[in-house]
Amino acid sequence: MIVIDAVTKRYPDGTTAVDRLTLEIPDGSITVLVGLSGCGKTTTLRMINRMVEPTEGRILLDGADVREAPVNALRRSMGYVIQHAGLFPHRTVIDNIATVPRLLGWDKHRARERARELMERVGLDASFAGRYPYQLSGGQQQRVGVARALAADPPVLLMDEPFSAVDPIVRKGLQDELLRIQADLGKTVVFVTHDIDEAIKLGDMVAVLREGGRLAQYAPPARLLSAPADAFVEDFLGVDRGIRHLSFFGTEGLELTAEPIVTEDATAEQVRAATLPEIPYVLVTDAEGRPRGWADALDRATGGDGELLPYGHAFTVGRDSLRAALDAAVLSPTGWAVAVDEQGRAVGVAAQEAVAAAIRSAHTAGVLR
Amino acid sequence: MNIFGFAQQFFDAPGRWSGADGIPTRLLEHVQYSALALLIALVIALPVGLVTGHTGRGGNALAVLATAARALPSFGLLVLLTILMGLGLTPVMVPLVALAVPPILVTTYEAMRGVDPSLVDAARGMGLPWWRVLGQVELPVALPLILSGIRSGAIQIVSTATIAAYVSFGGLGRYIVDGLSQVDYAKVVGGAVLVAALALATLGFFWLLGRVLVSPGVRRSR
Amino acid sequence: MSHGGFFEVPSDLQNTWWGLVSWQLQLTLVPVLCGLVIALPIALLCRRFGWIYPPVLGVATVFYAVPSLALFVFLIDWFGESDLTVEIPLTLYTLVVLVPAIVDGMRSVSAETRAAAEAMGFGTLRRYVQVELPIAVPAVFAGLRVATVSSVSLVSVGMLIGNEGALGNLLSDALNYHRPLLAWDAVISIAVIGVLLDALLVLARRLLTPWARKATAK
């Protein structure tokens, strides 16, 4: 556990970057420091590996003050990822990744072996090993940056706005990758960002900092959305808090109706049997059961072959949140959301009303995530 | 007769390729003086440039020093020191070293300052001690520019070492100075051709050095 | 003192100290100005047709490497032992320093500024001359300073080719008659001229680029 204990950082010119900040960062989870520029989030992160020394207060790593350890040994025990990756342009990808193991005295062969392992872990093809950073895209460079930070298997990973310089689609990929790696490795990650959506997506705990380096709120993201501590946090979270909050509710309790689903080659008889009184449509699937679109039930039942209405998108039962289910229901022209299983086969449909009921019962049960 | 004719006459002259005034001897002398001067200049300028560039302090002082050193006329200094100290190595080395120090010092400083600060940040954050940050990160990245500074210092030394012949020193300048006083124009042109060739060879040497020392990752990303 | 004071020039040079100074200035400034005048169109061409820049840069590097004395010697064949023999190589050196300085200065103009100028309807040539060139002025002056100060110093080498070295001519008398004062005179006068010209160029740049004053004051 990392304990930030009443830490203050004042610069000689009188500005206070961090003001009596106290945080307990739990092991094996992602803690995000989020705030506007100038809120001291990066300074806080840099105080953990002593790139910046605090003016007052102390930082404890597993109970010991970080100032007790030799500074470079401390830094080698913490992976460090920064915005533009900061890859060494004169070294190949594999040698970049092997930097800290080599520093720790591993022999070249073992360090490279380890580097190759990490390339695979962060989703980089082995053919990149001999390339130089200038030959990589921004997203690939950042993957190398993460691999380099993980190379010596440090228990702590410090990430300073690692994904802010890449475009949104690549950023989403990198975020998913990080969550996947974290699920495997369970590092203690401290992650700095100015993007509240990124904080909510990645964080097990989120610390919102305000101007002048003061803590505004420290809570799990769902709690942040449902109960912001004050107007500042509320404003920072932005609009649609309710909708975004639904991301933390699963779809397990959602009532699905499996009745109005027919295959493309269904007979008029089968369509009639599948039609429910409360819905004038049936969901048509292909032979494998994957949804294709909505059909007018009456038309199909009388042998008609009218065009299919689009169903928008489906949500995956058990994996997707209520937010996805609600969105699917709102997007669908019939007002019914399509549920699929992990293989993409339609397993049922849910009316907007059913989603609303699920939200209501989730609230009363107080289920968070 | 044009300069090509003079040059041919010079190179065809008997005894040109051997003896105390032969081309190999003069060339070796020239290379020796130049290499010694460059070595002294490197010993002075490189550490100062690397450390000031690494810490980022003293840039203004360096700029003033460089301007002042550049304004010093090397030829005048050479003659003055020879008059004051008599013929010897010191009066020749001082102007040559003074000539090469500013370009090496200033480009090394600028090259180190020009290294992307995020690289240094990443290196420090990974726990590299300052001397490894300097030697393993900043230096390799700044190397192409540093080499260009050393190259320009070396070329100025080779060029100015020619003039040292005026104060009865050896080297390729001997042919030019002797030729001028003996009104032997072939000798003058021949000497000039050799000096120009040596300067170009120096250029080529540094190009090769760059190919060998500079990482392809740095060379190509520029 | 038997050999006269600091400003007294031996009679064999057939000149006064002021005469030598003005000759030194002429041998320095004529090449620098010619170099500037020739460098501008070459730089604009390099900017307009990017592909000619690398070869031009290569030729420039090679020329810069050739020692001044060698160039002086080659030119004696055509121009004899005259001012032109000294001025032409110095012009070449100025060119070699200025062309890359101007081109790199113009290239460093930010893409936003360039796009804004384009959007306002500047043609290519007009954009070069009215937008990029003024922004490149500090870089041009940095080049001019190097070229000028080096030229002041190189002029004295002209002494070797038939006393064409202005203040440098004092050096041969200093050595021949063993009069250190004359050598001091040459070294100090040349260094002072170099520093003064450099200071003038710094001043001129400040007047020409009021927008950069804050940045250079740092």
PDB file of C-alpha atoms in Angstrom, chain A residues 46 49 51 72 75-76 78 80 82 85-91 99-100 103 132 134 148, chain B residues 118-119 121-129 132 136-137 140-141 215-218 220-221:
ATOM      1  CA  ARG A  46       6.195  12.343  -9.226  1.00  0.00           C
ATOM      2  CA  ASN A  49       9.107   7.975  -7.113  1.00  0.00           C
ATOM      3  CA  MET A  51      11.171  12.880  -9.110  1.00  0.00           C
ATOM      4  CA  ASN A  72      17.446   4.957  -7.935  1.00  0.00           C
ATOM      5  CA  ARG A  75      12.631   4.151  -9.023  1.00  0.00           C
ATOM      6  CA  ARG A  76      13.704   0.802 -10.443  1.00  0.00           C
ATOM      7  CA  MET A  78       8.349   1.290  -9.848  1.00  0.00           C
ATOM      8  CA  TYR A  80       7.086   4.711 -14.977  1.00  0.00           C
ATOM      9  CA  ILE A  82       4.791   9.113 -19.430  1.00  0.00           C
ATOM     10  CA  ALA A  85       6.298   7.301 -23.946  1.00  0.00           C
ATOM     11  CA  GLY A  86       9.775   8.891 -23.777  1.00  0.00           C
ATOM     12  CA  LEU A  87      11.281   5.980 -25.666  1.00  0.00           C
ATOM     13  CA  PHE A  88      15.020   6.179 -26.297  1.00  0.00           C
ATOM     14  CA  PRO A  89      15.291   6.906 -30.029  1.00  0.00           C
ATOM     15  CA  HIS A  90      18.764   5.376 -30.287  1.00  0.00           C
ATOM     16  CA  ARG A  91      17.657   1.999 -28.980  1.00  0.00           C
ATOM     17  CA  THR A  99      16.498  -1.030 -19.991  1.00  0.00           C
ATOM     18  CA  VAL A 100      15.614  -1.617 -16.335  1.00  0.00           C
ATOM     19  CA  LEU A 103      20.190  -1.772 -15.091  1.00  0.00           C
ATOM     20  CA  TYR A 132      13.500   1.923 -33.738  1.00  0.00           C
ATOM     21  CA  TYR A 134      10.581   6.465 -35.076  1.00  0.00           C
ATOM     22  CA  ARG A 148       9.305  -1.071 -20.624  1.00  0.00           C
TER      23      ARG A 148
ATOM     24  CA  SER B 118      10.679  13.706 -21.773  1.00  0.00           C
ATOM     25  CA  LEU B 119      13.524  11.282 -22.569  1.00  0.00           C
ATOM     26  CA  ASP B 121      12.378  12.396 -17.463  1.00  0.00           C
ATOM     27  CA  ALA B 122      11.698   8.803 -18.489  1.00  0.00           C
ATOM     28  CA  ALA B 123      15.323   7.837 -17.871  1.00  0.00           C
ATOM     29  CA  ARG B 124      15.403   9.407 -14.416  1.00  0.00           C
ATOM     30  CA  GLY B 125      12.030   7.897 -13.602  1.00  0.00           C
ATOM     31  CA  MET B 126      13.357   4.440 -14.444  1.00  0.00           C
ATOM     32  CA  GLY B 127      16.126   4.938 -11.942  1.00  0.00           C
ATOM     33  CA  LEU B 128      19.127   5.746 -14.140  1.00  0.00           C
ATOM     34  CA  PRO B 129      21.770   7.650 -12.154  1.00  0.00           C
ATOM     35  CA  ARG B 132      23.979   7.094 -17.046  1.00  0.00           C
ATOM     36  CA  GLN B 136      23.452   6.471 -22.195  1.00  0.00           C
ATOM     37  CA  VAL B 137      20.551   8.726 -23.118  1.00  0.00           C
ATOM     38  CA  PRO B 140      23.744   9.182 -27.941  1.00  0.00           C
ATOM     39  CA  VAL B 141      20.750  11.334 -28.890  1.00  0.00           C
ATOM     40  CA  SER B 215      22.455   4.887 -33.815  1.00  0.00           C
ATOM     41  CA  PRO B 216      20.264   4.389 -36.891  1.00  0.00           C
ATOM     42  CA  GLY B 217      17.291   5.251 -34.688  1.00  0.00           C
ATOM     43  CA  VAL B 218      18.680   8.737 -34.134  1.00  0.00           C
ATOM     44  CA  ARG B 220      16.852   8.376 -39.358  1.00  0.00           C
ATOM     45  CA  SER B 221      14.468  10.230 -37.091  1.00  0.00           C
TER      46      SER B 221
END
